[in-house]
Amino acid sequence: MIGQRSVAPGILSKGSFTPWEVVASVLDGSGLTGAVVSFVGVVKTPGKDGKSVKKVIIEAYREAADPVLKRICDELVEKYSLNRAVICHYTGEFMVGEPLVVVTIASKSRYEAYRALEEAVERYKKEPPIWKKEVYEDGSSAWIAD
């Protein structure tokens, strides 16, 4: 896996990189990384108010979201002395079971990696201009704020 192409934090079009390529991109072979932890957000069936989700549509204001995601990653690297942090959020239409977001942290130890991962997930849900629309089995839909 070492030597895979690098993936920068930001908005990705569905299909541009697999979640596994994002995870592999933090491995550099330096011997300084002792832990790699990841979060992959996946479309789930139960939606808002218990409605059954058919699909999710993700939209983003890429020109604003990319710098926000990069800033979050840079701040996490500094705060937790990480080797690398990558947050990649996909845009497009996603069916139940498909990944929407990948957060990967590379660190010298698991302690910093776990703490940074939790903060990264909370921040990507609030800070960048990314929107999620749930489309339900009954034909209705709703924009969701996480």
Short mmCIF file of C-alpha atoms in Angstrom, two decimals:
data_model
loop_
_atom_site.label_atom_id
_atom_site.label_comp_id
_atom_site.label_asym_id
_atom_site.label_seq_id
_atom_site.Cartn_x
_atom_site.Cartn_y
_atom_site.Cartn_z
CA MET A 1 0.00 0.00 0.00
CA ILE A 2 2.92 2.36 0.53
CA GLY A 3 3.47 4.57 -2.47
CA GLN A 4 -0.19 4.98 -3.38
CA ARG A 5 -1.09 8.34 -4.88
CA SER A 6 -1.62 11.08 -2.35
CA VAL A 7 -5.12 12.24 -1.51
CA ALA A 8 -5.57 15.81 -0.27
CA PRO A 9 -8.29 16.79 2.18
CA GLY A 10 -11.37 18.15 0.45
CA ILE A 11 -14.45 17.42 -1.60
CA LEU A 12 -14.25 14.43 -3.93
CA SER A 13 -16.61 13.41 -6.68
CA LYS A 14 -18.14 10.00 -6.09
CA GLY A 15 -15.86 7.36 -7.55
CA SER A 16 -12.71 9.52 -7.78
CA PHE A 17 -10.96 7.67 -4.93
CA THR A 18 -12.18 4.66 -2.96
CA PRO A 19 -12.21 4.96 0.83
CA TRP A 20 -9.38 2.42 0.90
CA GLU A 21 -7.23 4.60 -1.38
CA VAL A 22 -7.79 7.53 0.99
CA VAL A 23 -6.67 5.40 3.96
CA ALA A 24 -3.64 4.04 2.07
CA SER A 25 -2.58 7.53 1.05
CA VAL A 26 -1.44 8.37 4.60
CA LEU A 27 1.09 5.51 4.66
CA ASP A 28 4.50 6.90 3.78
CA GLY A 29 6.94 4.18 4.83
CA SER A 30 8.86 6.58 7.07
CA GLY A 31 8.65 4.35 10.12
CA LEU A 32 7.29 7.29 12.13
CA THR A 33 3.65 6.20 11.94
CA GLY A 34 2.53 3.78 14.62
CA ALA A 35 -1.21 4.14 14.20
CA VAL A 36 -3.63 4.79 11.37
CA VAL A 37 -7.27 5.17 12.35
CA SER A 38 -10.18 5.86 10.05
CA PHE A 39 -13.86 6.66 10.03
CA VAL A 40 -15.98 5.85 6.99
CA GLY A 41 -19.46 7.38 7.06
CA VAL A 42 -21.99 5.22 5.21
CA VAL A 43 -25.60 5.83 4.12
CA LYS A 44 -27.92 4.10 6.57
CA THR A 45 -31.56 3.08 6.18
CA PRO A 46 -33.12 4.78 9.20
CA GLY A 47 -33.42 8.47 8.44
CA LYS A 48 -34.96 11.53 9.98
CA ASP A 49 -38.04 10.78 12.07
CA GLY A 50 -37.51 7.05 11.48
CA LYS A 51 -38.33 7.21 7.78
CA SER A 52 -36.72 4.61 5.53
CA VAL A 53 -33.97 6.15 3.38
CA LYS A 54 -33.76 5.15 -0.27
CA LYS A 55 -30.78 7.36 -1.15
CA VAL A 56 -28.84 10.43 -0.07
CA ILE A 57 -27.73 13.35 -2.22
CA ILE A 58 -24.64 15.25 -1.08
CA GLU A 59 -23.87 18.73 -2.35
CA ALA A 60 -21.06 21.08 -1.39
CA TYR A 61 -19.77 24.53 -2.16
CA ARG A 62 -16.39 23.11 -3.15
CA GLU A 63 -14.52 26.43 -3.40
CA ALA A 64 -15.36 27.12 0.26
CA ALA A 65 -15.43 23.55 1.61
CA ASP A 66 -11.97 22.49 0.37
CA PRO A 67 -10.10 25.19 2.34
CA VAL A 68 -12.18 24.49 5.45
CA LEU A 69 -11.43 20.76 5.33
CA LYS A 70 -7.73 21.47 4.75
CA ARG A 71 -7.68 23.94 7.66
CA ILE A 72 -9.32 21.40 9.98
CA CYS A 73 -6.70 18.81 8.99
CA ASP A 74 -3.82 21.27 9.44
CA GLU A 75 -5.12 22.30 12.86
CA LEU A 76 -5.47 18.68 13.96
CA VAL A 77 -1.93 17.86 12.80
CA GLU A 78 -0.64 20.77 14.88
CA LYS A 79 -2.82 20.16 17.95
CA TYR A 80 -2.17 16.41 18.23
CA SER A 81 1.31 16.23 16.64
CA LEU A 82 -0.02 13.99 13.88
CA ASN A 83 1.89 12.74 10.88
CA ARG A 84 -1.11 13.33 8.61
CA ALA A 85 -4.85 14.00 8.71
CA VAL A 86 -7.16 13.66 5.71
CA ILE A 87 -10.89 14.40 5.54
CA CYS A 88 -12.50 13.60 2.19
CA HIS A 89 -16.22 14.09 1.67
CA TYR A 90 -17.85 12.75 -1.47
CA THR A 91 -20.54 14.53 -3.46
CA GLY A 92 -23.19 12.93 -5.63
CA GLU A 93 -26.03 10.45 -5.20
CA PHE A 94 -25.52 7.53 -2.81
CA MET A 95 -27.59 4.45 -2.12
CA VAL A 96 -27.88 2.78 1.29
CA GLY A 97 -24.57 1.14 2.21
CA GLU A 98 -22.38 3.45 0.13
CA PRO A 99 -19.62 5.55 1.75
CA LEU A 100 -20.08 9.35 1.93
CA VAL A 101 -17.03 10.50 3.87
CA VAL A 102 -13.60 9.20 4.87
CA VAL A 103 -11.54 10.57 7.75
CA THR A 104 -8.05 9.13 8.20
CA ILE A 105 -5.47 9.99 10.83
CA ALA A 106 -1.82 8.87 10.88
CA SER A 107 0.03 9.35 14.16
CA LYS A 108 2.98 8.08 16.12
CA SER A 109 0.58 6.48 18.62
CA ARG A 110 -3.04 5.45 18.88
CA TYR A 111 -3.77 7.83 21.76
CA GLU A 112 -3.40 10.98 19.66
CA ALA A 113 -4.97 9.30 16.63
CA TYR A 114 -8.20 8.40 18.44
CA ARG A 115 -8.59 11.87 19.95
CA ALA A 116 -7.91 13.57 16.62
CA LEU A 117 -10.32 11.27 14.77
CA GLU A 118 -13.18 12.09 17.12
CA GLU A 119 -12.58 15.82 16.76
CA ALA A 120 -12.23 15.56 12.96
CA VAL A 121 -15.60 13.81 12.64
CA GLU A 122 -17.36 16.38 14.81
CA ARG A 123 -15.81 19.29 12.92
CA TYR A 124 -16.42 18.08 9.35
CA LYS A 125 -20.12 17.79 10.22
CA LYS A 126 -20.35 21.44 11.31
CA GLU A 127 -17.76 23.65 9.60
CA PRO A 128 -17.63 23.15 5.82
CA PRO A 129 -20.55 24.07 3.51
CA ILE A 130 -21.75 20.51 2.77
CA TRP A 131 -25.44 19.58 2.52
CA LYS A 132 -27.22 16.23 2.73
CA LYS A 133 -30.65 15.48 1.31
CA GLU A 134 -32.35 12.25 2.35
CA VAL A 135 -34.74 10.76 -0.18
CA TYR A 136 -37.18 8.34 1.43
CA GLU A 137 -38.83 5.16 0.20
CA ASP A 138 -42.24 6.94 0.33
CA GLY A 139 -41.02 9.52 -2.23
CA SER A 140 -40.64 12.41 0.21
CA SER A 141 -37.30 14.04 1.01
CA ALA A 142 -35.65 16.34 3.54
CA TRP A 143 -32.43 18.35 3.82
CA ILE A 144 -30.63 17.19 6.96
CA ALA A 145 -28.41 19.19 9.29
CA ASP A 146 -26.17 16.87 11.30
#
